[in-house]
PDB file of C-alpha atoms in Angstrom:
ATOM      1  CA  MET A 147     -15.251 -87.051 264.396  1.00 74.00           C
ATOM      2  CA  ALA A 148     -18.086 -84.868 263.099  1.00 77.00           C
ATOM      3  CA  VAL A 149     -18.947 -81.804 265.216  1.00 80.00           C
ATOM      4  CA  GLY A 150     -21.577 -79.177 264.460  1.00 73.00           C
ATOM      5  CA  THR A 151     -20.825 -75.472 264.505  1.00 72.00           C
ATOM      6  CA  SER A 152     -22.986 -72.991 266.401  1.00 64.00           C
ATOM      7  CA  GLY A 153     -24.056 -71.185 263.226  1.00 58.00           C
ATOM      8  CA  SER A 154     -22.451 -67.848 264.080  1.00 54.00           C
ATOM      9  CA  ALA A 155     -21.851 -67.125 260.408  1.00 52.00           C
ATOM     10  CA  GLY A 156     -25.212 -68.365 259.168  1.00 56.00           C
ATOM     11  CA  GLU A 157     -26.419 -71.943 258.818  1.00 67.00           C
ATOM     12  CA  PRO A 158     -24.639 -74.460 261.091  1.00 74.00           C
ATOM     13  CA  LYS A 159     -22.063 -76.683 259.394  1.00 83.00           C
ATOM     14  CA  VAL A 160     -20.547 -80.045 260.248  1.00 90.00           C
ATOM     15  CA  VAL A 161     -16.807 -79.954 260.937  1.00 91.00           C
ATOM     16  CA  LEU A 162     -14.630 -83.040 260.469  1.00 93.00           C
ATOM     17  CA  LEU A 163     -12.065 -83.289 263.261  1.00 94.00           C
ATOM     18  CA  SER A 164      -9.310 -85.880 263.454  1.00 95.00           C
ATOM     19  CA  ALA A 165      -8.355 -87.580 266.709  1.00 96.00           C
ATOM     20  CA  ALA A 166      -4.879 -86.073 266.283  1.00 97.00           C
ATOM     21  CA  ALA A 167      -6.295 -82.530 266.207  1.00 97.00           C
ATOM     22  CA  LEU A 168      -8.465 -83.092 269.281  1.00 97.00           C
ATOM     23  CA  VAL A 169      -5.584 -84.617 271.237  1.00 97.00           C
ATOM     24  CA  ALA A 170      -3.187 -81.856 270.163  1.00 98.00           C
ATOM     25  CA  SER A 171      -5.647 -79.293 271.495  1.00 98.00           C
ATOM     26  CA  ALA A 172      -6.071 -81.156 274.802  1.00 98.00           C
ATOM     27  CA  GLU A 173      -2.329 -81.587 275.332  1.00 98.00           C
ATOM     28  CA  SER A 174      -1.618 -77.950 274.507  1.00 98.00           C
ATOM     29  CA  THR A 175      -4.336 -76.866 276.931  1.00 98.00           C
ATOM     30  CA  HIS A 176      -2.811 -78.878 279.768  1.00 98.00           C
ATOM     31  CA  ALA A 177       0.634 -77.542 278.944  1.00 97.00           C
ATOM     32  CA  ARG A 178      -0.661 -73.969 279.143  1.00 97.00           C
ATOM     33  CA  LEU A 179      -2.694 -74.465 282.341  1.00 97.00           C
ATOM     34  CA  GLY A 180      -0.065 -76.293 284.384  1.00 94.00           C
ATOM     35  CA  GLY A 181      -0.541 -79.983 283.708  1.00 96.00           C
ATOM     36  CA  PRO A 182      -3.326 -82.568 283.417  1.00 97.00           C
ATOM     37  CA  GLY A 183      -6.079 -82.434 286.010  1.00 97.00           C
ATOM     38  CA  THR A 184      -9.694 -83.233 286.785  1.00 98.00           C
ATOM     39  CA  TRP A 185     -12.371 -81.453 284.767  1.00 98.00           C
ATOM     40  CA  LEU A 186     -15.960 -80.524 285.545  1.00 98.00           C
ATOM     41  CA  LEU A 187     -18.232 -80.773 282.517  1.00 97.00           C
ATOM     42  CA  ALA A 188     -20.780 -77.941 282.673  1.00 95.00           C
ATOM     43  CA  LEU A 189     -21.465 -77.585 278.920  1.00 93.00           C
ATOM     44  CA  PRO A 190     -23.366 -79.748 276.419  1.00 90.00           C
ATOM     45  CA  THR A 191     -21.175 -82.286 274.619  1.00 90.00           C
ATOM     46  CA  THR A 192     -23.011 -81.526 271.388  1.00 86.00           C
ATOM     47  CA  HIS A 193     -20.687 -78.536 271.027  1.00 87.00           C
ATOM     48  CA  ILE A 194     -16.909 -78.486 270.846  1.00 93.00           C
ATOM     49  CA  ALA A 195     -16.368 -76.780 274.217  1.00 92.00           C
ATOM     50  CA  GLY A 196     -18.157 -79.561 276.072  1.00 93.00           C
ATOM     51  CA  LEU A 197     -16.678 -82.302 273.914  1.00 95.00           C
ATOM     52  CA  GLN A 198     -13.165 -81.044 274.624  1.00 97.00           C
ATOM     53  CA  VAL A 199     -13.705 -81.408 278.376  1.00 97.00           C
ATOM     54  CA  LEU A 200     -14.204 -85.127 277.721  1.00 97.00           C
ATOM     55  CA  VAL A 201     -11.167 -85.314 275.415  1.00 97.00           C
ATOM     56  CA  ARG A 202      -8.961 -83.543 277.973  1.00 98.00           C
ATOM     57  CA  SER A 203     -10.156 -85.903 280.671  1.00 98.00           C
ATOM     58  CA  LEU A 204      -9.394 -88.907 278.476  1.00 97.00           C
ATOM     59  CA  VAL A 205      -5.914 -87.583 277.694  1.00 97.00           C
ATOM     60  CA  ALA A 206      -5.323 -86.834 281.398  1.00 97.00           C
ATOM     61  CA  GLY A 207      -6.557 -90.241 282.473  1.00 97.00           C
ATOM     62  CA  THR A 208      -9.055 -88.712 284.888  1.00 97.00           C
ATOM     63  CA  GLU A 209     -12.809 -89.078 285.247  1.00 96.00           C
ATOM     64  CA  PRO A 210     -14.648 -85.781 284.702  1.00 97.00           C
ATOM     65  CA  GLY A 211     -17.343 -84.485 286.995  1.00 97.00           C
ATOM     66  CA  LEU A 212     -20.715 -84.069 285.311  1.00 96.00           C
ATOM     67  CA  MET A 213     -23.180 -81.271 285.955  1.00 94.00           C
ATOM     68  CA  ASP A 214     -26.857 -82.011 285.370  1.00 90.00           C
ATOM     69  CA  LEU A 215     -28.024 -79.463 282.801  1.00 86.00           C
ATOM     70  CA  ALA A 216     -31.493 -80.933 282.287  1.00 83.00           C
ATOM     71  CA  THR A 217     -33.141 -77.996 284.051  1.00 81.00           C
ATOM     72  CA  GLY A 218     -30.628 -75.374 282.945  1.00 82.00           C
ATOM     73  CA  PHE A 219     -27.548 -73.900 284.573  1.00 88.00           C
ATOM     74  CA  ARG A 220     -27.911 -72.911 288.224  1.00 90.00           C
ATOM     75  CA  ALA A 221     -25.217 -71.750 290.626  1.00 92.00           C
ATOM     76  CA  SER A 222     -26.405 -74.235 293.241  1.00 93.00           C
ATOM     77  CA  GLY A 223     -26.188 -77.083 290.726  1.00 94.00           C
ATOM     78  CA  PHE A 224     -22.674 -76.058 289.782  1.00 96.00           C
ATOM     79  CA  ALA A 225     -21.624 -76.077 293.429  1.00 96.00           C
ATOM     80  CA  THR A 226     -23.072 -79.553 293.930  1.00 96.00           C
ATOM     81  CA  ALA A 227     -21.322 -80.953 290.836  1.00 97.00           C
ATOM     82  CA  ALA A 228     -18.029 -79.255 291.758  1.00 97.00           C
ATOM     83  CA  ARG A 229     -17.819 -80.729 295.244  1.00 97.00           C
ATOM     84  CA  PRO A 230     -16.573 -84.247 294.303  1.00 97.00           C
ATOM     85  CA  VAL A 231     -14.297 -82.829 291.596  1.00 97.00           C
ATOM     86  CA  LEU A 232     -12.573 -80.479 294.031  1.00 97.00           C
ATOM     87  CA  ALA A 233     -12.123 -83.339 296.501  1.00 97.00           C
ATOM     88  CA  ARG A 234      -9.786 -85.173 294.116  1.00 96.00           C
ATOM     89  CA  PRO A 235      -6.023 -84.520 294.125  1.00 94.00           C
ATOM     90  CA  GLY A 236      -4.278 -82.434 291.462  1.00 94.00           C
ATOM     91  CA  PRO A 237      -5.353 -79.409 289.437  1.00 97.00           C
ATOM     92  CA  HIS A 238      -9.059 -78.752 288.893  1.00 98.00           C
ATOM     93  CA  TYR A 239     -10.454 -77.188 285.736  1.00 98.00           C
ATOM     94  CA  THR A 240     -13.761 -76.309 284.123  1.00 98.00           C
ATOM     95  CA  ALA A 241     -15.019 -74.554 280.983  1.00 97.00           C
ATOM     96  CA  LEU A 242     -17.938 -72.128 280.888  1.00 95.00           C
ATOM     97  CA  VAL A 243     -19.610 -69.581 278.640  1.00 90.00           C
ATOM     98  CA  PRO A 244     -19.919 -65.933 279.782  1.00 88.00           C
ATOM     99  CA  THR A 245     -23.584 -66.281 280.770  1.00 84.00           C
ATOM    100  CA  GLN A 246     -22.708 -69.080 283.190  1.00 90.00           C
ATOM    101  CA  LEU A 247     -19.832 -67.091 284.670  1.00 93.00           C
ATOM    102  CA  ALA A 248     -22.117 -64.082 285.156  1.00 87.00           C
ATOM    103  CA  ARG A 249     -24.605 -66.179 287.121  1.00 87.00           C
ATOM    104  CA  LEU A 250     -21.882 -67.583 289.373  1.00 93.00           C
ATOM    105  CA  VAL A 251     -20.367 -64.218 290.280  1.00 92.00           C
ATOM    106  CA  ALA A 252     -23.649 -62.310 290.517  1.00 85.00           C
ATOM    107  CA  THR A 253     -23.996 -62.926 294.253  1.00 80.00           C
ATOM    108  CA  GLU A 254     -22.052 -64.425 297.112  1.00 84.00           C
ATOM    109  CA  GLY A 255     -23.027 -68.047 297.566  1.00 91.00           C
ATOM    110  CA  PRO A 256     -21.976 -71.675 297.104  1.00 94.00           C
ATOM    111  CA  GLY A 257     -21.559 -71.269 293.337  1.00 95.00           C
ATOM    112  CA  LEU A 258     -19.037 -68.461 293.686  1.00 96.00           C
ATOM    113  CA  ALA A 259     -17.292 -70.265 296.539  1.00 96.00           C
ATOM    114  CA  ALA A 260     -16.927 -73.367 294.367  1.00 97.00           C
ATOM    115  CA  ILE A 261     -15.646 -71.651 291.238  1.00 97.00           C
ATOM    116  CA  ARG A 262     -12.982 -69.848 293.270  1.00 97.00           C
ATOM    117  CA  GLU A 263     -11.449 -73.248 294.055  1.00 97.00           C
ATOM    118  CA  PHE A 264     -10.729 -74.170 290.425  1.00 98.00           C
ATOM    119  CA  ASP A 265      -7.162 -73.716 289.212  1.00 98.00           C
ATOM    120  CA  ALA A 266      -8.430 -72.429 285.860  1.00 98.00           C
ATOM    121  CA  VAL A 267     -11.845 -71.543 284.470  1.00 98.00           C
ATOM    122  CA  LEU A 268     -11.843 -71.417 280.668  1.00 98.00           C
ATOM    123  CA  ILE A 269     -14.304 -68.863 279.290  1.00 96.00           C
ATOM    124  CA  GLY A 270     -15.253 -68.986 275.611  1.00 91.00           C
ATOM    125  CA  GLY A 271     -18.057 -69.520 273.149  1.00 81.00           C
ATOM    126  CA  ALA A 272     -18.840 -65.795 273.036  1.00 77.00           C
ATOM    127  CA  ALA A 273     -17.234 -62.449 273.748  1.00 77.00           C
ATOM    128  CA  THR A 274     -16.840 -61.820 277.481  1.00 84.00           C
ATOM    129  CA  PRO A 275     -17.490 -58.243 278.621  1.00 80.00           C
ATOM    130  CA  PRO A 276     -14.388 -56.743 280.275  1.00 83.00           C
ATOM    131  CA  SER A 277     -16.546 -55.671 283.207  1.00 82.00           C
ATOM    132  CA  LEU A 278     -17.545 -59.314 283.823  1.00 86.00           C
ATOM    133  CA  LEU A 279     -13.924 -60.455 283.614  1.00 91.00           C
ATOM    134  CA  ALA A 280     -12.882 -57.775 286.087  1.00 91.00           C
ATOM    135  CA  ARG A 281     -15.704 -58.677 288.461  1.00 90.00           C
ATOM    136  CA  ALA A 282     -14.820 -62.379 288.315  1.00 95.00           C
ATOM    137  CA  ARG A 283     -11.110 -61.826 288.825  1.00 96.00           C
ATOM    138  CA  ASP A 284     -11.739 -59.399 291.677  1.00 95.00           C
ATOM    139  CA  ALA A 285     -13.852 -62.152 293.263  1.00 95.00           C
ATOM    140  CA  GLY A 286     -10.909 -64.543 293.096  1.00 96.00           C
ATOM    141  CA  VAL A 287     -11.903 -66.584 290.022  1.00 97.00           C
ATOM    142  CA  ARG A 288      -8.931 -67.742 287.916  1.00 98.00           C
ATOM    143  CA  VAL A 289     -10.440 -66.890 284.539  1.00 97.00           C
ATOM    144  CA  VAL A 290      -8.689 -67.754 281.269  1.00 98.00           C
ATOM    145  CA  THR A 291     -10.311 -66.288 278.158  1.00 96.00           C
ATOM    146  CA  THR A 292     -10.269 -68.530 275.117  1.00 97.00           C
ATOM    147  CA  TYR A 293     -10.739 -67.911 271.418  1.00 96.00           C
ATOM    148  CA  GLY A 294     -11.417 -70.653 268.932  1.00 96.00           C
ATOM    149  CA  MET A 295     -14.175 -72.619 267.259  1.00 93.00           C
ATOM    150  CA  SER A 296     -15.156 -76.086 266.111  1.00 93.00           C
ATOM    151  CA  GLU A 297     -12.814 -75.678 263.135  1.00 95.00           C
ATOM    152  CA  THR A 298      -9.842 -75.358 265.538  1.00 97.00           C
ATOM    153  CA  SER A 299     -10.864 -78.136 267.967  1.00 96.00           C
ATOM    154  CA  GLY A 300     -12.122 -75.474 270.368  1.00 95.00           C
ATOM    155  CA  GLY A 301     -10.169 -72.687 271.995  1.00 96.00           C
ATOM    156  CA  CYS A 302      -6.681 -72.287 270.546  1.00 98.00           C
ATOM    157  CA  VAL A 303      -5.754 -68.799 271.782  1.00 98.00           C
ATOM    158  CA  TYR A 304      -5.719 -68.305 275.568  1.00 98.00           C
ATOM    159  CA  ASP A 305      -5.685 -64.804 277.006  1.00 97.00           C
ATOM    160  CA  GLY A 306      -4.635 -63.549 273.582  1.00 97.00           C
ATOM    161  CA  VAL A 307      -1.666 -65.946 273.266  1.00 98.00           C
ATOM    162  CA  PRO A 308      -1.796 -68.930 270.846  1.00 98.00           C
ATOM    163  CA  LEU A 309      -1.386 -72.419 272.279  1.00 98.00           C
ATOM    164  CA  ASP A 310       1.837 -74.240 271.429  1.00 96.00           C
ATOM    165  CA  GLY A 311       1.956 -74.981 267.707  1.00 97.00           C
ATOM    166  CA  VAL A 312      -0.892 -72.622 266.826  1.00 98.00           C
ATOM    167  CA  ARG A 313      -0.164 -69.731 264.477  1.00 98.00           C
ATOM    168  CA  VAL A 314      -2.206 -66.551 264.119  1.00 98.00           C
ATOM    169  CA  ARG A 315      -2.107 -63.856 261.467  1.00 98.00           C
ATOM    170  CA  LEU A 316      -4.332 -61.031 260.270  1.00 97.00           C
ATOM    171  CA  ALA A 317      -5.320 -60.708 256.630  1.00 96.00           C
ATOM    172  CA  ALA A 318      -5.394 -57.337 254.864  1.00 95.00           C
ATOM    173  CA  ASP A 319      -9.056 -56.933 255.810  1.00 91.00           C
ATOM    174  CA  ARG A 320      -8.206 -57.671 259.483  1.00 91.00           C
ATOM    175  CA  ARG A 321      -9.768 -61.140 259.326  1.00 95.00           C
ATOM    176  CA  ILE A 322      -8.195 -63.560 261.778  1.00 97.00           C
ATOM    177  CA  GLU A 323      -6.542 -66.592 260.191  1.00 97.00           C
ATOM    178  CA  LEU A 324      -5.399 -69.650 262.141  1.00 98.00           C
ATOM    179  CA  ALA A 325      -3.110 -72.614 261.469  1.00 98.00           C
ATOM    180  CA  GLY A 326      -1.583 -75.493 263.404  1.00 97.00           C
ATOM    181  CA  PRO A 327      -2.114 -79.100 264.508  1.00 97.00           C
ATOM    182  CA  VAL A 328      -5.539 -78.317 266.021  1.00 97.00           C
ATOM    183  CA  LEU A 329      -7.076 -77.437 262.646  1.00 97.00           C
ATOM    184  CA  ALA A 330      -9.951 -79.577 261.358  1.00 95.00           C
ATOM    185  CA  LEU A 331      -9.795 -81.554 258.148  1.00 93.00           C
ATOM    186  CA  GLY A 332     -12.614 -79.533 256.592  1.00 92.00           C
ATOM    187  CA  TYR A 333     -16.399 -79.374 256.377  1.00 91.00           C
ATOM    188  CA  GLN A 334     -18.557 -82.363 255.642  1.00 89.00           C
ATOM    189  CA  HIS A 335     -19.312 -82.494 251.898  1.00 83.00           C
ATOM    190  CA  GLY A 336     -16.887 -79.598 251.361  1.00 84.00           C
ATOM    191  CA  GLU A 337     -13.338 -78.993 250.233  1.00 84.00           C
ATOM    192  CA  PRO A 338     -10.559 -79.855 252.713  1.00 88.00           C
ATOM    193  CA  PHE A 339      -9.061 -76.967 254.644  1.00 92.00           C
ATOM    194  CA  GLY A 340      -5.679 -75.705 253.529  1.00 89.00           C
ATOM    195  CA  GLU A 341      -2.792 -74.722 255.784  1.00 94.00           C
ATOM    196  CA  TRP A 342      -4.658 -71.646 257.072  1.00 96.00           C
ATOM    197  CA  PHE A 343      -8.265 -71.315 258.174  1.00 96.00           C
ATOM    198  CA  ARG A 344      -9.858 -67.928 257.498  1.00 95.00           C
ATOM    199  CA  THR A 345     -12.325 -67.077 260.252  1.00 94.00           C
ATOM    200  CA  GLY A 346     -15.241 -64.663 260.145  1.00 91.00           C
ATOM    201  CA  ASP A 347     -13.758 -62.615 262.985  1.00 93.00           C
ATOM    202  CA  LEU A 348     -11.919 -59.311 262.919  1.00 92.00           C
ATOM    203  CA  GLY A 349      -8.911 -58.817 265.141  1.00 94.00           C
ATOM    204  CA  ARG A 350      -5.916 -56.724 266.048  1.00 94.00           C
ATOM    205  CA  PHE A 351      -2.713 -57.210 267.995  1.00 96.00           C
ATOM    206  CA  THR A 352      -2.119 -55.272 271.185  1.00 95.00           C
ATOM    207  CA  ASP A 353       1.157 -53.521 271.922  1.00 95.00           C
ATOM    208  CA  ASP A 354       2.408 -56.614 273.739  1.00 95.00           C
ATOM    209  CA  GLY A 355       1.521 -58.884 270.801  1.00 95.00           C
ATOM    210  CA  ARG A 356      -1.685 -60.442 272.129  1.00 97.00           C
ATOM    211  CA  LEU A 357      -4.602 -61.136 269.812  1.00 97.00           C
ATOM    212  CA  GLU A 358      -7.708 -59.067 270.494  1.00 93.00           C
ATOM    213  CA  VAL A 359     -10.952 -60.055 268.795  1.00 92.00           C
ATOM    214  CA  VAL A 360     -12.968 -56.964 267.889  1.00 86.00           C
ATOM    215  CA  GLY A 361     -16.057 -58.671 266.481  1.00 83.00           C
ATOM    216  CA  ARG A 362     -17.397 -60.566 263.515  1.00 84.00           C
ATOM    217  CA  ALA A 363     -16.964 -59.116 260.054  1.00 85.00           C
ATOM    218  CA  ASP A 364     -20.613 -59.732 259.172  1.00 83.00           C
ATOM    219  CA  ASP A 365     -21.800 -58.005 262.362  1.00 85.00           C
ATOM    220  CA  VAL A 366     -20.318 -54.619 261.399  1.00 88.00           C
ATOM    221  CA  ILE A 367     -23.039 -51.957 261.290  1.00 92.00           C
ATOM    222  CA  ILE A 368     -22.850 -49.437 258.447  1.00 90.00           C
ATOM    223  CA  SER A 369     -24.761 -46.346 259.548  1.00 91.00           C
ATOM    224  CA  GLY A 370     -24.670 -43.246 257.394  1.00 87.00           C
ATOM    225  CA  GLY A 371     -21.468 -44.453 255.761  1.00 87.00           C
ATOM    226  CA  GLU A 372     -19.683 -45.068 259.095  1.00 90.00           C
ATOM    227  CA  ASN A 373     -18.578 -48.560 260.126  1.00 89.00           C
ATOM    228  CA  VAL A 374     -19.584 -49.371 263.704  1.00 92.00           C
ATOM    229  CA  SER A 375     -18.190 -52.376 265.578  1.00 89.00           C
ATOM    230  CA  PRO A 376     -20.929 -53.792 267.841  1.00 91.00           C
ATOM    231  CA  THR A 377     -18.268 -55.258 270.112  1.00 87.00           C
ATOM    232  CA  GLU A 378     -16.700 -51.871 270.797  1.00 89.00           C
ATOM    233  CA  VAL A 379     -20.078 -50.360 271.650  1.00 93.00           C
ATOM    234  CA  GLU A 380     -20.942 -53.350 273.842  1.00 92.00           C
ATOM    235  CA  ARG A 381     -17.726 -52.957 275.805  1.00 89.00           C
ATOM    236  CA  VAL A 382     -18.576 -49.365 276.609  1.00 93.00           C
ATOM    237  CA  LEU A 383     -22.168 -50.094 277.564  1.00 95.00           C
ATOM    238  CA  ALA A 384     -21.277 -53.158 279.660  1.00 91.00           C
ATOM    239  CA  ALA A 385     -19.000 -50.976 281.780  1.00 90.00           C
ATOM    240  CA  GLN A 386     -21.786 -48.541 282.707  1.00 94.00           C
ATOM    241  CA  PRO A 387     -23.464 -48.644 286.130  1.00 93.00           C
ATOM    242  CA  GLY A 388     -26.603 -50.745 286.232  1.00 93.00           C
ATOM    243  CA  VAL A 389     -25.810 -52.763 283.086  1.00 92.00           C
ATOM    244  CA  HIS A 390     -25.625 -56.532 283.528  1.00 88.00           C
ATOM    245  CA  GLU A 391     -25.455 -57.656 279.892  1.00 88.00           C
ATOM    246  CA  VAL A 392     -25.816 -55.994 276.507  1.00 92.00           C
ATOM    247  CA  CYS A 393     -26.080 -56.880 272.833  1.00 92.00           C
ATOM    248  CA  VAL A 394     -25.707 -54.310 270.043  1.00 94.00           C
ATOM    249  CA  VAL A 395     -27.157 -54.900 266.576  1.00 93.00           C
ATOM    250  CA  GLY A 396     -27.885 -52.946 263.429  1.00 93.00           C
ATOM    251  CA  ILE A 397     -31.494 -52.513 262.364  1.00 93.00           C
ATOM    252  CA  PRO A 398     -32.720 -51.236 258.971  1.00 91.00           C
ATOM    253  CA  ASP A 399     -33.408 -47.517 258.607  1.00 88.00           C
ATOM    254  CA  GLN A 400     -34.560 -45.650 255.494  1.00 83.00           C
ATOM    255  CA  GLU A 401     -32.431 -42.584 256.188  1.00 85.00           C
ATOM    256  CA  TRP A 402     -29.228 -44.110 257.595  1.00 88.00           C
ATOM    257  CA  GLY A 403     -29.292 -47.567 255.990  1.00 90.00           C
ATOM    258  CA  GLN A 404     -28.803 -49.049 259.452  1.00 92.00           C
ATOM    259  CA  VAL A 405     -28.931 -47.595 262.937  1.00 93.00           C
ATOM    260  CA  VAL A 406     -27.259 -48.835 266.099  1.00 95.00           C
ATOM    261  CA  ALA A 407     -29.631 -50.489 268.562  1.00 96.00           C
ATOM    262  CA  ALA A 408     -28.812 -51.835 272.025  1.00 96.00           C
ATOM    263  CA  ALA A 409     -30.626 -54.544 273.970  1.00 96.00           C
ATOM    264  CA  VAL A 410     -29.672 -54.095 277.619  1.00 95.00           C
ATOM    265  CA  VAL A 411     -30.210 -56.442 280.548  1.00 93.00           C
ATOM    266  CA  PRO A 412     -30.133 -54.141 283.580  1.00 94.00           C
ATOM    267  CA  ASP A 413     -29.122 -55.147 287.075  1.00 90.00           C
ATOM    268  CA  ASP A 414     -32.605 -54.052 288.141  1.00 91.00           C
ATOM    269  CA  LEU A 415     -35.294 -54.275 285.465  1.00 91.00           C
ATOM    270  CA  GLY A 416     -37.533 -52.026 287.558  1.00 92.00           C
ATOM    271  CA  SER A 417     -34.932 -49.271 287.610  1.00 93.00           C
ATOM    272  CA  PRO A 418     -32.912 -49.439 284.381  1.00 95.00           C
ATOM    273  CA  PRO A 419     -30.065 -47.062 283.455  1.00 95.00           C
ATOM    274  CA  ASP A 420     -30.830 -43.778 281.706  1.00 96.00           C
ATOM    275  CA  PRO A 421     -30.677 -44.378 277.915  1.00 95.00           C
ATOM    276  CA  ASP A 422     -29.332 -40.842 277.393  1.00 95.00           C
ATOM    277  CA  ALA A 423     -26.467 -41.560 279.798  1.00 96.00           C
ATOM    278  CA  LEU A 424     -25.686 -44.794 277.956  1.00 97.00           C
ATOM    279  CA  GLY A 425     -25.627 -42.957 274.639  1.00 96.00           C
ATOM    280  CA  ALA A 426     -23.362 -40.245 276.038  1.00 96.00           C
ATOM    281  CA  ALA A 427     -20.883 -42.871 277.243  1.00 96.00           C
ATOM    282  CA  VAL A 428     -20.695 -44.366 273.743  1.00 96.00           C
ATOM    283  CA  ARG A 429     -20.349 -40.912 272.171  1.00 95.00           C
ATOM    284  CA  ASP A 430     -17.424 -40.044 274.420  1.00 96.00           C
ATOM    285  CA  ALA A 431     -15.623 -43.380 274.032  1.00 94.00           C
ATOM    286  CA  VAL A 432     -16.288 -44.317 270.404  1.00 93.00           C
ATOM    287  CA  GLY A 433     -17.927 -41.389 268.611  1.00 94.00           C
ATOM    288  CA  ARG A 434     -21.300 -39.809 267.969  1.00 93.00           C
ATOM    289  CA  TYR A 435     -21.875 -42.058 264.942  1.00 93.00           C
ATOM    290  CA  ALA A 436     -21.837 -45.134 267.224  1.00 95.00           C
ATOM    291  CA  MET A 437     -24.465 -43.913 269.704  1.00 96.00           C
ATOM    292  CA  PRO A 438     -27.450 -46.285 269.959  1.00 96.00           C
ATOM    293  CA  LYS A 439     -30.530 -44.689 268.442  1.00 94.00           C
ATOM    294  CA  ARG A 440     -32.743 -47.385 269.950  1.00 94.00           C
ATOM    295  CA  VAL A 441     -32.435 -48.947 273.418  1.00 96.00           C
ATOM    296  CA  VAL A 442     -34.628 -51.724 274.778  1.00 95.00           C
ATOM    297  CA  PHE A 443     -34.431 -53.275 278.250  1.00 96.00           C
ATOM    298  CA  LEU A 444     -34.866 -57.043 278.523  1.00 94.00           C
ATOM    299  CA  PRO A 445     -34.916 -59.482 281.450  1.00 93.00           C
ATOM    300  CA  GLU A 446     -32.337 -61.651 279.644  1.00 90.00           C
ATOM    301  CA  LEU A 447     -30.680 -62.020 276.250  1.00 89.00           C
ATOM    302  CA  PRO A 448     -31.733 -64.873 273.947  1.00 88.00           C
ATOM    303  CA  VAL A 449     -28.980 -67.440 273.435  1.00 81.00           C
ATOM    304  CA  ARG A 450     -28.346 -70.398 271.176  1.00 76.00           C
ATOM    305  CA  GLY A 451     -25.847 -73.215 270.938  1.00 65.00           C
ATOM    306  CA  PRO A 452     -23.288 -73.234 273.763  1.00 62.00           C
ATOM    307  CA  GLY A 453     -24.443 -69.869 275.096  1.00 65.00           C
ATOM    308  CA  LYS A 454     -23.882 -67.360 272.325  1.00 75.00           C
ATOM    309  CA  VAL A 455     -26.262 -64.435 272.153  1.00 83.00           C
ATOM    310  CA  ASP A 456     -28.654 -64.871 269.231  1.00 86.00           C
ATOM    311  CA  ARG A 457     -28.307 -61.508 267.472  1.00 87.00           C
ATOM    312  CA  ARG A 458     -31.040 -62.293 264.975  1.00 89.00           C
ATOM    313  CA  VAL A 459     -33.566 -62.761 267.773  1.00 92.00           C
ATOM    314  CA  VAL A 460     -32.271 -59.613 269.493  1.00 93.00           C
ATOM    315  CA  ALA A 461     -32.814 -57.622 266.289  1.00 91.00           C
ATOM    316  CA  ARG A 462     -36.412 -58.790 266.148  1.00 91.00           C
ATOM    317  CA  SER A 463     -37.049 -57.226 269.564  1.00 88.00           C
ATOM    318  CA  PHE A 464     -36.838 -53.811 267.859  1.00 89.00           C
ATOM    319  CA  GLU A 465     -39.510 -54.585 265.257  1.00 81.00           C
TER     320      GLU A 465
END
């Protein structure tokens, strides 16, 4: 099967996935979550996350629920689509991107009530701010963070732990490399993949051995000779009062080469957080070199593909 990538590392590519890889991913997912169940499809099937909901349903022998995404993702629409799924016996699962999760937990309502009833809610496609994860879990949502890509048949590391059969290692440059039965055959019109797939992501292992993704290698900002991880700065900013979402990018600067810039979606656009306070939080947590020199407040972040923030469009907001 040919599946397109989201283009995180540049131009989108076409990944060739075997049926065996897709099924291995689905079976490993069910084994990790507690057995086959009924899935709610709330993502486009043009991307691997949505496609895998269909594969898991096929493997489980269950009919998935389908959410109408023609007019976009709405909490009320999710609640409506979830109702018949939750009425069926057995475990209930769904897969979302962080933006969808944020909309469901933003306020009390039928969307939040519905998502609380799922036995597992897979979150992937983009980095999820720790503050959003904490808010969702405090609200009673059974969130499972996933890491993976089209090249690995979707998520293959859940909550920092590889699925059965999946192997993870870090190269000398901290690049994450993955292997196992979920790996794709290769790219269309390209060389076949070897035993290990080298990703464009940087990672580290926590003290308890879990994989932590710290950002993409090509997103690193070099400002005045210092390497700044946008992900680390985003984690600090997302935890500040009044911040709903944030994206950090590097923009060209004649003196520094690049400077750190932050696009912030505030809880209240009419009363945004103090930029100086945001900068001070980054200084204290990461270092003075990582402080955003430019801050812009937006009503929402531009996204592409399955819900990933489009950093190139964000960067243009500082022009």
